Amino acid sequence: MPIKLIVSDLDGTLLTEKKVISDYTKEALMYAIEKGCHFIPATGRALGAVPKEVLHFPGVEYVITSNGAAVYSVSEGKRVYQCRLCPCAIETVAGLPRYPEAALEIFIEGIPYGQEDYIQEPERFGATSFGAAYVKKTRISVKDIYAFALENREKIDSIAFATADPAVKEKIRSMLLKEVKDIYVTSSVSHMLEAGHINAGKGNTLSVMLKRLGITEEEAMAFGDGDNDMEMLSLVKYGIAMKNGSENCKKSASYITETNEQNGVGKAIYKFVL
């Protein structure tokens, strides 16, 4: 069957370390779109943090955001699907023990918010130099992020914790899975722990979009590099992991392509899209 849909994660996958799409990959995407393929970016980012280069790329009609918690129509400028966290989940999270080594982010209606000290010094919580610049550019600083989360508990898409301490990350993961009902916990990069509704996740939301577009799993190609991409890669026939991806991501894939710095997405498109 011909490939009718290409879905791609952004950071570590479609984007280079400078957070842009390489010219080679742009040409490959245009080649696929001219062949009749749909192209849907799928990211852990909130809509407000998705690069304009991605949103305005020719052929992009939908974008999956916040690890599957929300889908937006670019042309209509509105949300067409959502799977938010339950308010009770936010209340439970707010009552859990807090670690000074971990910073909380919340995504509300496409806008990312972060606690004040994290925005001021992202590197302290594990961000790279490029990541730190991205955080400072895209997040809205909130002094009391937990109080803010409770005030907005009805409209939170997802949350995330940033920490440079792997032990703290695992303690938070265990707490969330043990104490919070109906929650999905994943990780896009080593210092991040992301959580959404149990029915969210890129894989479940991609399944919704396949039905919306009338495309089967056998006609779809998905790219990813993180644990949060695993279900998405497992769902489709052409589930492709980046060479720079996590070991779990690679195990869920049917094919491994070159790294994001070596035009891995573009090379796989030219290999499989005929």
PDB file of C-alpha atoms in Angstrom:
ATOM      1  CA  MET A   1       0.000   0.000   0.000  1.00  0.00           C
ATOM      2  CA  PRO A   2       1.235   3.535  -0.675  1.00  0.00           C
ATOM      3  CA  ILE A   3       2.023   5.683   2.366  1.00  0.00           C
ATOM      4  CA  LYS A   4      -0.706   8.284   2.849  1.00  0.00           C
ATOM      5  CA  LEU A   5       0.328   9.828   6.175  1.00  0.00           C
ATOM      6  CA  ILE A   6       3.631  10.878   7.741  1.00  0.00           C
ATOM      7  CA  VAL A   7       3.625  11.720  11.444  1.00  0.00           C
ATOM      8  CA  SER A   8       6.768  13.035  13.089  1.00  0.00           C
ATOM      9  CA  ASP A   9       7.960  13.988  16.520  1.00  0.00           C
ATOM     10  CA  LEU A  10       9.872  17.277  16.608  1.00  0.00           C
ATOM     11  CA  ASP A  11      12.768  17.492  19.074  1.00  0.00           C
ATOM     12  CA  GLY A  12      15.490  14.954  18.387  1.00  0.00           C
ATOM     13  CA  THR A  13      13.596  13.768  15.310  1.00  0.00           C
ATOM     14  CA  LEU A  14      12.378  16.244  12.685  1.00  0.00           C
ATOM     15  CA  LEU A  15      14.335  19.175  14.126  1.00  0.00           C
ATOM     16  CA  THR A  16      18.104  19.449  14.255  1.00  0.00           C
ATOM     17  CA  GLU A  17      19.854  20.418  17.477  1.00  0.00           C
ATOM     18  CA  LYS A  18      19.454  24.050  16.359  1.00  0.00           C
ATOM     19  CA  LYS A  19      15.674  23.459  16.389  1.00  0.00           C
ATOM     20  CA  VAL A  20      15.153  23.824  12.631  1.00  0.00           C
ATOM     21  CA  ILE A  21      14.210  21.464   9.780  1.00  0.00           C
ATOM     22  CA  SER A  22      17.197  20.782   7.526  1.00  0.00           C
ATOM     23  CA  ASP A  23      16.926  21.679   3.837  1.00  0.00           C
ATOM     24  CA  TYR A  24      17.310  18.008   2.902  1.00  0.00           C
ATOM     25  CA  THR A  25      14.398  16.965   5.114  1.00  0.00           C
ATOM     26  CA  LYS A  26      12.264  19.862   3.862  1.00  0.00           C
ATOM     27  CA  GLU A  27      12.783  18.631   0.301  1.00  0.00           C
ATOM     28  CA  ALA A  28      11.898  15.058   1.323  1.00  0.00           C
ATOM     29  CA  LEU A  29       8.703  16.205   3.037  1.00  0.00           C
ATOM     30  CA  MET A  30       7.693  18.229  -0.014  1.00  0.00           C
ATOM     31  CA  TYR A  31       8.362  15.178  -2.192  1.00  0.00           C
ATOM     32  CA  ALA A  32       6.026  13.098   0.014  1.00  0.00           C
ATOM     33  CA  ILE A  33       3.341  15.787   0.121  1.00  0.00           C
ATOM     34  CA  GLU A  34       3.427  16.072  -3.675  1.00  0.00           C
ATOM     35  CA  LYS A  35       2.899  12.293  -3.751  1.00  0.00           C
ATOM     36  CA  GLY A  36      -0.315  12.829  -1.807  1.00  0.00           C
ATOM     37  CA  CYS A  37       0.863  12.238   1.774  1.00  0.00           C
ATOM     38  CA  HIS A  38      -0.630  14.071   4.729  1.00  0.00           C
ATOM     39  CA  PHE A  39       1.949  15.395   7.207  1.00  0.00           C
ATOM     40  CA  ILE A  40       1.157  15.745  10.927  1.00  0.00           C
ATOM     41  CA  PRO A  41       3.733  16.959  13.474  1.00  0.00           C
ATOM     42  CA  ALA A  42       3.285  15.174  16.820  1.00  0.00           C
ATOM     43  CA  THR A  43       5.029  16.687  19.822  1.00  0.00           C
ATOM     44  CA  GLY A  44       5.160  16.877  23.576  1.00  0.00           C
ATOM     45  CA  ARG A  45       5.231  20.657  23.211  1.00  0.00           C
ATOM     46  CA  ALA A  46       2.193  22.823  23.810  1.00  0.00           C
ATOM     47  CA  LEU A  47       0.881  24.560  20.701  1.00  0.00           C
ATOM     48  CA  GLY A  48       2.387  27.883  21.777  1.00  0.00           C
ATOM     49  CA  ALA A  49       5.859  26.324  21.778  1.00  0.00           C
ATOM     50  CA  VAL A  50       5.667  24.702  18.317  1.00  0.00           C
ATOM     51  CA  PRO A  51       8.020  26.515  15.891  1.00  0.00           C
ATOM     52  CA  LYS A  52       6.299  28.612  13.240  1.00  0.00           C
ATOM     53  CA  GLU A  53       8.466  26.845  10.657  1.00  0.00           C
ATOM     54  CA  VAL A  54       6.611  23.637  11.525  1.00  0.00           C
ATOM     55  CA  LEU A  55       3.107  25.106  11.818  1.00  0.00           C
ATOM     56  CA  HIS A  56       3.411  26.929   8.501  1.00  0.00           C
ATOM     57  CA  PHE A  57       5.074  24.108   6.596  1.00  0.00           C
ATOM     58  CA  PRO A  58       3.154  23.445   3.351  1.00  0.00           C
ATOM     59  CA  GLY A  59       0.661  20.632   3.779  1.00  0.00           C
ATOM     60  CA  VAL A  60       0.410  20.784   7.580  1.00  0.00           C
ATOM     61  CA  GLU A  61      -3.303  20.772   8.414  1.00  0.00           C
ATOM     62  CA  TYR A  62      -3.218  19.183  11.879  1.00  0.00           C
ATOM     63  CA  VAL A  63      -0.694  19.177  14.725  1.00  0.00           C
ATOM     64  CA  ILE A  64      -0.742  16.784  17.694  1.00  0.00           C
ATOM     65  CA  THR A  65       0.425  18.585  20.845  1.00  0.00           C
ATOM     66  CA  SER A  66       1.103  17.960  24.547  1.00  0.00           C
ATOM     67  CA  ASN A  67       1.866  14.265  23.936  1.00  0.00           C
ATOM     68  CA  GLY A  68      -1.539  13.669  22.386  1.00  0.00           C
ATOM     69  CA  ALA A  69      -3.632  15.714  24.811  1.00  0.00           C
ATOM     70  CA  ALA A  70      -4.781  18.073  22.060  1.00  0.00           C
ATOM     71  CA  VAL A  71      -4.979  18.283  18.263  1.00  0.00           C
ATOM     72  CA  TYR A  72      -5.288  21.589  16.421  1.00  0.00           C
ATOM     73  CA  SER A  73      -6.411  22.445  12.924  1.00  0.00           C
ATOM     74  CA  VAL A  74      -3.868  24.925  11.597  1.00  0.00           C
ATOM     75  CA  SER A  75      -6.124  26.343   8.882  1.00  0.00           C
ATOM     76  CA  GLU A  76      -9.080  26.777  11.231  1.00  0.00           C
ATOM     77  CA  GLY A  77      -6.941  27.953  14.129  1.00  0.00           C
ATOM     78  CA  LYS A  78      -8.815  25.853  16.664  1.00  0.00           C
ATOM     79  CA  ARG A  79      -8.652  22.684  18.689  1.00  0.00           C
ATOM     80  CA  VAL A  80     -10.404  19.717  17.069  1.00  0.00           C
ATOM     81  CA  TYR A  81      -9.657  17.028  19.674  1.00  0.00           C
ATOM     82  CA  GLN A  82      -8.653  16.974  23.320  1.00  0.00           C
ATOM     83  CA  CYS A  83      -8.066  14.567  26.186  1.00  0.00           C
ATOM     84  CA  ARG A  84      -7.322  16.671  29.253  1.00  0.00           C
ATOM     85  CA  LEU A  85      -6.172  15.622  32.704  1.00  0.00           C
ATOM     86  CA  CYS A  86      -8.965  15.169  35.219  1.00  0.00           C
ATOM     87  CA  PRO A  87      -9.227  18.028  37.747  1.00  0.00           C
ATOM     88  CA  CYS A  88      -8.959  15.439  40.533  1.00  0.00           C
ATOM     89  CA  ALA A  89      -5.576  14.381  39.122  1.00  0.00           C
ATOM     90  CA  ILE A  90      -4.271  17.935  39.459  1.00  0.00           C
ATOM     91  CA  GLU A  91      -5.557  18.108  43.034  1.00  0.00           C
ATOM     92  CA  THR A  92      -3.739  14.875  43.863  1.00  0.00           C
ATOM     93  CA  VAL A  93      -0.489  16.053  42.240  1.00  0.00           C
ATOM     94  CA  ALA A  94      -0.645  19.317  44.190  1.00  0.00           C
ATOM     95  CA  GLY A  95      -0.849  17.340  47.421  1.00  0.00           C
ATOM     96  CA  LEU A  96       2.107  15.050  46.743  1.00  0.00           C
ATOM     97  CA  PRO A  97       5.552  15.560  48.316  1.00  0.00           C
ATOM     98  CA  ARG A  98       7.606  18.115  46.390  1.00  0.00           C
ATOM     99  CA  TYR A  99      11.276  17.934  45.500  1.00  0.00           C
ATOM    100  CA  PRO A 100      13.322  21.160  45.207  1.00  0.00           C
ATOM    101  CA  GLU A 101      15.400  19.431  42.512  1.00  0.00           C
ATOM    102  CA  ALA A 102      12.328  19.137  40.252  1.00  0.00           C
ATOM    103  CA  ALA A 103      10.468  21.931  38.459  1.00  0.00           C
ATOM    104  CA  LEU A 104       6.838  21.741  37.397  1.00  0.00           C
ATOM    105  CA  GLU A 105       5.452  22.797  34.019  1.00  0.00           C
ATOM    106  CA  ILE A 106       1.758  22.897  33.092  1.00  0.00           C
ATOM    107  CA  PHE A 107       0.182  23.185  29.658  1.00  0.00           C
ATOM    108  CA  ILE A 108      -3.132  25.035  29.528  1.00  0.00           C
ATOM    109  CA  GLU A 109      -5.076  25.421  26.277  1.00  0.00           C
ATOM    110  CA  GLY A 110      -1.913  25.361  24.192  1.00  0.00           C
ATOM    111  CA  ILE A 111       0.146  27.661  26.421  1.00  0.00           C
ATOM    112  CA  PRO A 112       3.119  26.397  28.493  1.00  0.00           C
ATOM    113  CA  TYR A 113       3.739  27.708  32.004  1.00  0.00           C
ATOM    114  CA  GLY A 114       6.654  27.006  34.328  1.00  0.00           C
ATOM    115  CA  GLN A 115       7.719  27.806  37.858  1.00  0.00           C
ATOM    116  CA  GLU A 116       9.783  30.947  38.269  1.00  0.00           C
ATOM    117  CA  ASP A 117      13.155  29.485  39.280  1.00  0.00           C
ATOM    118  CA  TYR A 118      12.994  27.002  36.403  1.00  0.00           C
ATOM    119  CA  ILE A 119      12.434  29.734  33.834  1.00  0.00           C
ATOM    120  CA  GLN A 120      15.305  31.745  35.298  1.00  0.00           C
ATOM    121  CA  GLU A 121      17.769  28.838  35.339  1.00  0.00           C
ATOM    122  CA  PRO A 122      16.644  25.829  33.239  1.00  0.00           C
ATOM    123  CA  GLU A 123      20.148  24.288  33.215  1.00  0.00           C
ATOM    124  CA  ARG A 124      19.870  23.654  36.961  1.00  0.00           C
ATOM    125  CA  PHE A 125      17.019  21.269  36.189  1.00  0.00           C
ATOM    126  CA  GLY A 126      18.818  19.397  33.406  1.00  0.00           C
ATOM    127  CA  ALA A 127      18.187  21.487  30.293  1.00  0.00           C
ATOM    128  CA  THR A 128      20.884  21.725  27.622  1.00  0.00           C
ATOM    129  CA  SER A 129      22.020  25.123  26.369  1.00  0.00           C
ATOM    130  CA  PHE A 130      19.602  24.914  23.431  1.00  0.00           C
ATOM    131  CA  GLY A 131      16.901  23.579  25.731  1.00  0.00           C
ATOM    132  CA  ALA A 132      17.416  26.403  28.191  1.00  0.00           C
ATOM    133  CA  ALA A 133      17.013  29.002  25.454  1.00  0.00           C
ATOM    134  CA  TYR A 134      13.845  27.242  24.307  1.00  0.00           C
ATOM    135  CA  VAL A 135      12.395  27.211  27.833  1.00  0.00           C
ATOM    136  CA  LYS A 136      13.106  30.890  28.393  1.00  0.00           C
ATOM    137  CA  LYS A 137      11.589  31.789  25.044  1.00  0.00           C
ATOM    138  CA  THR A 138       8.403  29.738  25.252  1.00  0.00           C
ATOM    139  CA  ARG A 139       7.360  29.425  28.925  1.00  0.00           C
ATOM    140  CA  ILE A 140       5.345  31.904  30.927  1.00  0.00           C
ATOM    141  CA  SER A 141       6.825  32.290  34.390  1.00  0.00           C
ATOM    142  CA  VAL A 142       4.566  31.664  37.406  1.00  0.00           C
ATOM    143  CA  LYS A 143       5.716  32.320  40.959  1.00  0.00           C
ATOM    144  CA  ASP A 144       3.474  29.712  42.647  1.00  0.00           C
ATOM    145  CA  ILE A 145       2.979  27.112  39.929  1.00  0.00           C
ATOM    146  CA  TYR A 146       1.048  24.676  42.154  1.00  0.00           C
ATOM    147  CA  ALA A 147      -1.508  27.293  43.207  1.00  0.00           C
ATOM    148  CA  PHE A 148      -1.810  28.320  39.558  1.00  0.00           C
ATOM    149  CA  ALA A 149      -2.393  24.693  38.572  1.00  0.00           C
ATOM    150  CA  LEU A 150      -5.192  24.341  41.125  1.00  0.00           C
ATOM    151  CA  GLU A 151      -6.822  27.548  39.931  1.00  0.00           C
ATOM    152  CA  ASN A 152      -6.832  26.160  36.374  1.00  0.00           C
ATOM    153  CA  ARG A 153      -7.470  22.483  37.184  1.00  0.00           C
ATOM    154  CA  GLU A 154     -10.417  22.281  34.784  1.00  0.00           C
ATOM    155  CA  LYS A 155      -8.420  23.120  31.661  1.00  0.00           C
ATOM    156  CA  ILE A 156      -4.970  21.540  32.008  1.00  0.00           C
ATOM    157  CA  ASP A 157      -3.873  19.437  29.045  1.00  0.00           C
ATOM    158  CA  SER A 158      -0.774  17.919  30.623  1.00  0.00           C
ATOM    159  CA  ILE A 159       2.012  18.504  33.129  1.00  0.00           C
ATOM    160  CA  ALA A 160       5.743  17.855  33.202  1.00  0.00           C
ATOM    161  CA  PHE A 161       8.558  17.706  35.720  1.00  0.00           C
ATOM    162  CA  ALA A 162      12.130  18.716  34.855  1.00  0.00           C
ATOM    163  CA  THR A 163      14.995  17.427  36.983  1.00  0.00           C
ATOM    164  CA  ALA A 164      18.687  16.758  36.528  1.00  0.00           C
ATOM    165  CA  ASP A 165      18.548  14.034  39.191  1.00  0.00           C
ATOM    166  CA  PRO A 166      17.564  10.597  37.764  1.00  0.00           C
ATOM    167  CA  ALA A 167      16.713   9.298  41.246  1.00  0.00           C
ATOM    168  CA  VAL A 168      14.266  12.162  41.840  1.00  0.00           C
ATOM    169  CA  LYS A 169      12.740  11.552  38.414  1.00  0.00           C
ATOM    170  CA  GLU A 170      12.036   7.913  39.293  1.00  0.00           C
ATOM    171  CA  LYS A 171      10.599   8.849  42.702  1.00  0.00           C
ATOM    172  CA  ILE A 172       8.170  11.248  41.023  1.00  0.00           C
ATOM    173  CA  ARG A 173       7.281   8.651  38.388  1.00  0.00           C
ATOM    174  CA  SER A 174       6.499   6.084  41.088  1.00  0.00           C
ATOM    175  CA  MET A 175       4.395   8.590  43.050  1.00  0.00           C
ATOM    176  CA  LEU A 176       2.371   9.601  40.028  1.00  0.00           C
ATOM    177  CA  LEU A 177       1.638   6.038  38.963  1.00  0.00           C
ATOM    178  CA  LYS A 178       0.763   4.971  42.513  1.00  0.00           C
ATOM    179  CA  GLU A 179      -1.242   7.971  43.716  1.00  0.00           C
ATOM    180  CA  VAL A 180      -2.860   9.602  40.669  1.00  0.00           C
ATOM    181  CA  LYS A 181      -5.849   7.984  38.950  1.00  0.00           C
ATOM    182  CA  ASP A 182      -6.215   7.789  35.172  1.00  0.00           C
ATOM    183  CA  ILE A 183      -2.748   9.111  34.398  1.00  0.00           C
ATOM    184  CA  TYR A 184      -0.316   8.385  31.578  1.00  0.00           C
ATOM    185  CA  VAL A 185       3.378   8.954  32.396  1.00  0.00           C
ATOM    186  CA  THR A 186       6.135   9.096  29.812  1.00  0.00           C
ATOM    187  CA  SER A 187       9.430  10.805  28.967  1.00  0.00           C
ATOM    188  CA  SER A 188      10.641  12.599  25.856  1.00  0.00           C
ATOM    189  CA  VAL A 189      14.184  13.349  27.049  1.00  0.00           C
ATOM    190  CA  SER A 190      16.245  12.147  29.990  1.00  0.00           C
ATOM    191  CA  HIS A 191      15.578  15.075  32.328  1.00  0.00           C
ATOM    192  CA  MET A 192      11.817  15.332  31.642  1.00  0.00           C
ATOM    193  CA  LEU A 193       8.882  13.372  33.033  1.00  0.00           C
ATOM    194  CA  GLU A 194       5.564  14.112  31.322  1.00  0.00           C
ATOM    195  CA  ALA A 195       2.055  13.169  32.395  1.00  0.00           C
ATOM    196  CA  GLY A 196      -1.372  13.373  30.813  1.00  0.00           C
ATOM    197  CA  HIS A 197      -4.726  11.607  30.860  1.00  0.00           C
ATOM    198  CA  ILE A 198      -4.492   7.838  30.555  1.00  0.00           C
ATOM    199  CA  ASN A 199      -6.323   7.991  27.219  1.00  0.00           C
ATOM    200  CA  ALA A 200      -3.930  10.573  25.813  1.00  0.00           C
ATOM    201  CA  GLY A 201      -0.514   9.673  24.422  1.00  0.00           C
ATOM    202  CA  LYS A 202       0.645  10.073  20.845  1.00  0.00           C
ATOM    203  CA  GLY A 203      -0.403   6.540  19.904  1.00  0.00           C
ATOM    204  CA  ASN A 204      -4.016   6.850  21.036  1.00  0.00           C
ATOM    205  CA  THR A 205      -4.402  10.289  19.497  1.00  0.00           C
ATOM    206  CA  LEU A 206      -2.809   9.165  16.230  1.00  0.00           C
ATOM    207  CA  SER A 207      -5.405   6.380  16.117  1.00  0.00           C
ATOM    208  CA  VAL A 208      -8.122   9.045  16.391  1.00  0.00           C
ATOM    209  CA  MET A 209      -6.580  11.021  13.545  1.00  0.00           C
ATOM    210  CA  LEU A 210      -6.253   7.957  11.310  1.00  0.00           C
ATOM    211  CA  LYS A 211      -9.990   7.373  11.635  1.00  0.00           C
ATOM    212  CA  ARG A 212     -10.668  11.066  10.989  1.00  0.00           C
ATOM    213  CA  LEU A 213      -8.631  10.962   7.774  1.00  0.00           C
ATOM    214  CA  GLY A 214      -9.797   7.507   6.652  1.00  0.00           C
ATOM    215  CA  ILE A 215      -6.244   6.124   6.636  1.00  0.00           C
ATOM    216  CA  THR A 216      -5.209   2.686   7.922  1.00  0.00           C
ATOM    217  CA  GLU A 217      -2.213   1.830  10.124  1.00  0.00           C
ATOM    218  CA  GLU A 218      -0.684   0.060   7.105  1.00  0.00           C
ATOM    219  CA  GLU A 219      -0.726   3.340   5.158  1.00  0.00           C
ATOM    220  CA  ALA A 220       0.996   5.424   7.852  1.00  0.00           C
ATOM    221  CA  MET A 221       4.601   6.252   8.727  1.00  0.00           C
ATOM    222  CA  ALA A 222       5.674   7.644  12.109  1.00  0.00           C
ATOM    223  CA  PHE A 223       9.026   8.984  13.328  1.00  0.00           C
ATOM    224  CA  GLY A 224      10.244   9.391  16.909  1.00  0.00           C
ATOM    225  CA  ASP A 225      13.196   9.319  19.272  1.00  0.00           C
ATOM    226  CA  GLY A 226      11.761   9.185  22.809  1.00  0.00           C
ATOM    227  CA  ASP A 227       9.821   6.885  25.084  1.00  0.00           C
ATOM    228  CA  ASN A 228       6.794   9.115  24.462  1.00  0.00           C
ATOM    229  CA  ASP A 229       6.900   8.017  20.794  1.00  0.00           C
ATOM    230  CA  MET A 230       6.803   4.273  21.449  1.00  0.00           C
ATOM    231  CA  GLU A 231       3.059   3.704  21.138  1.00  0.00           C
ATOM    232  CA  MET A 232       2.897   5.826  18.005  1.00  0.00           C
ATOM    233  CA  LEU A 233       5.662   3.815  16.309  1.00  0.00           C
ATOM    234  CA  SER A 234       4.108   0.511  17.370  1.00  0.00           C
ATOM    235  CA  LEU A 235       0.721   1.499  15.961  1.00  0.00           C
ATOM    236  CA  VAL A 236       1.696   1.959  12.315  1.00  0.00           C
ATOM    237  CA  LYS A 237       3.344  -0.282   9.738  1.00  0.00           C
ATOM    238  CA  TYR A 238       6.233   2.113   9.174  1.00  0.00           C
ATOM    239  CA  GLY A 239       7.272   2.947  12.740  1.00  0.00           C
ATOM    240  CA  ILE A 240      10.715   4.522  12.415  1.00  0.00           C
ATOM    241  CA  ALA A 241      13.061   5.367  15.286  1.00  0.00           C
ATOM    242  CA  MET A 242      16.004   7.722  15.074  1.00  0.00           C
ATOM    243  CA  LYS A 243      19.483   6.340  15.642  1.00  0.00           C
ATOM    244  CA  ASN A 244      19.828   8.904  18.437  1.00  0.00           C
ATOM    245  CA  GLY A 245      16.603   7.648  20.054  1.00  0.00           C
ATOM    246  CA  SER A 246      16.093   5.935  23.394  1.00  0.00           C
ATOM    247  CA  GLU A 247      16.524   2.168  23.579  1.00  0.00           C
ATOM    248  CA  ASN A 248      12.819   1.713  24.329  1.00  0.00           C
ATOM    249  CA  CYS A 249      11.906   3.765  21.285  1.00  0.00           C
ATOM    250  CA  LYS A 250      14.186   1.714  19.056  1.00  0.00           C
ATOM    251  CA  LYS A 251      12.689  -1.539  20.340  1.00  0.00           C
ATOM    252  CA  SER A 252       9.197  -0.354  19.384  1.00  0.00           C
ATOM    253  CA  ALA A 253      10.227   0.525  15.829  1.00  0.00           C
ATOM    254  CA  SER A 254      10.181  -1.530  12.640  1.00  0.00           C
ATOM    255  CA  TYR A 255      13.132   0.406  11.196  1.00  0.00           C
ATOM    256  CA  ILE A 256      15.914   2.641  12.513  1.00  0.00           C
ATOM    257  CA  THR A 257      17.029   5.608  10.447  1.00  0.00           C
ATOM    258  CA  GLU A 258      19.940   8.038  10.783  1.00  0.00           C
ATOM    259  CA  THR A 259      20.073  10.666  13.537  1.00  0.00           C
ATOM    260  CA  ASN A 260      18.235  13.982  13.439  1.00  0.00           C
ATOM    261  CA  GLU A 261      21.566  15.643  12.639  1.00  0.00           C
ATOM    262  CA  GLN A 262      22.057  13.283   9.671  1.00  0.00           C
ATOM    263  CA  ASN A 263      18.670  13.913   8.001  1.00  0.00           C
ATOM    264  CA  GLY A 264      17.206  10.671   9.300  1.00  0.00           C
ATOM    265  CA  VAL A 265      13.592  11.628   8.615  1.00  0.00           C
ATOM    266  CA  GLY A 266      14.331  12.776   5.077  1.00  0.00           C
ATOM    267  CA  LYS A 267      16.354   9.668   4.229  1.00  0.00           C
ATOM    268  CA  ALA A 268      13.609   7.327   5.433  1.00  0.00           C
ATOM    269  CA  ILE A 269      10.989   9.230   3.453  1.00  0.00           C
ATOM    270  CA  TYR A 270      12.993   8.783   0.255  1.00  0.00           C
ATOM    271  CA  LYS A 271      13.466   5.091   1.100  1.00  0.00           C
ATOM    272  CA  PHE A 272       9.812   4.201   1.753  1.00  0.00           C
ATOM    273  CA  VAL A 273       7.608   6.769   0.007  1.00  0.00           C
ATOM    274  CA  LEU A 274       7.416   5.647  -3.611  1.00  0.00           C
TER     275      LEU A 274
END
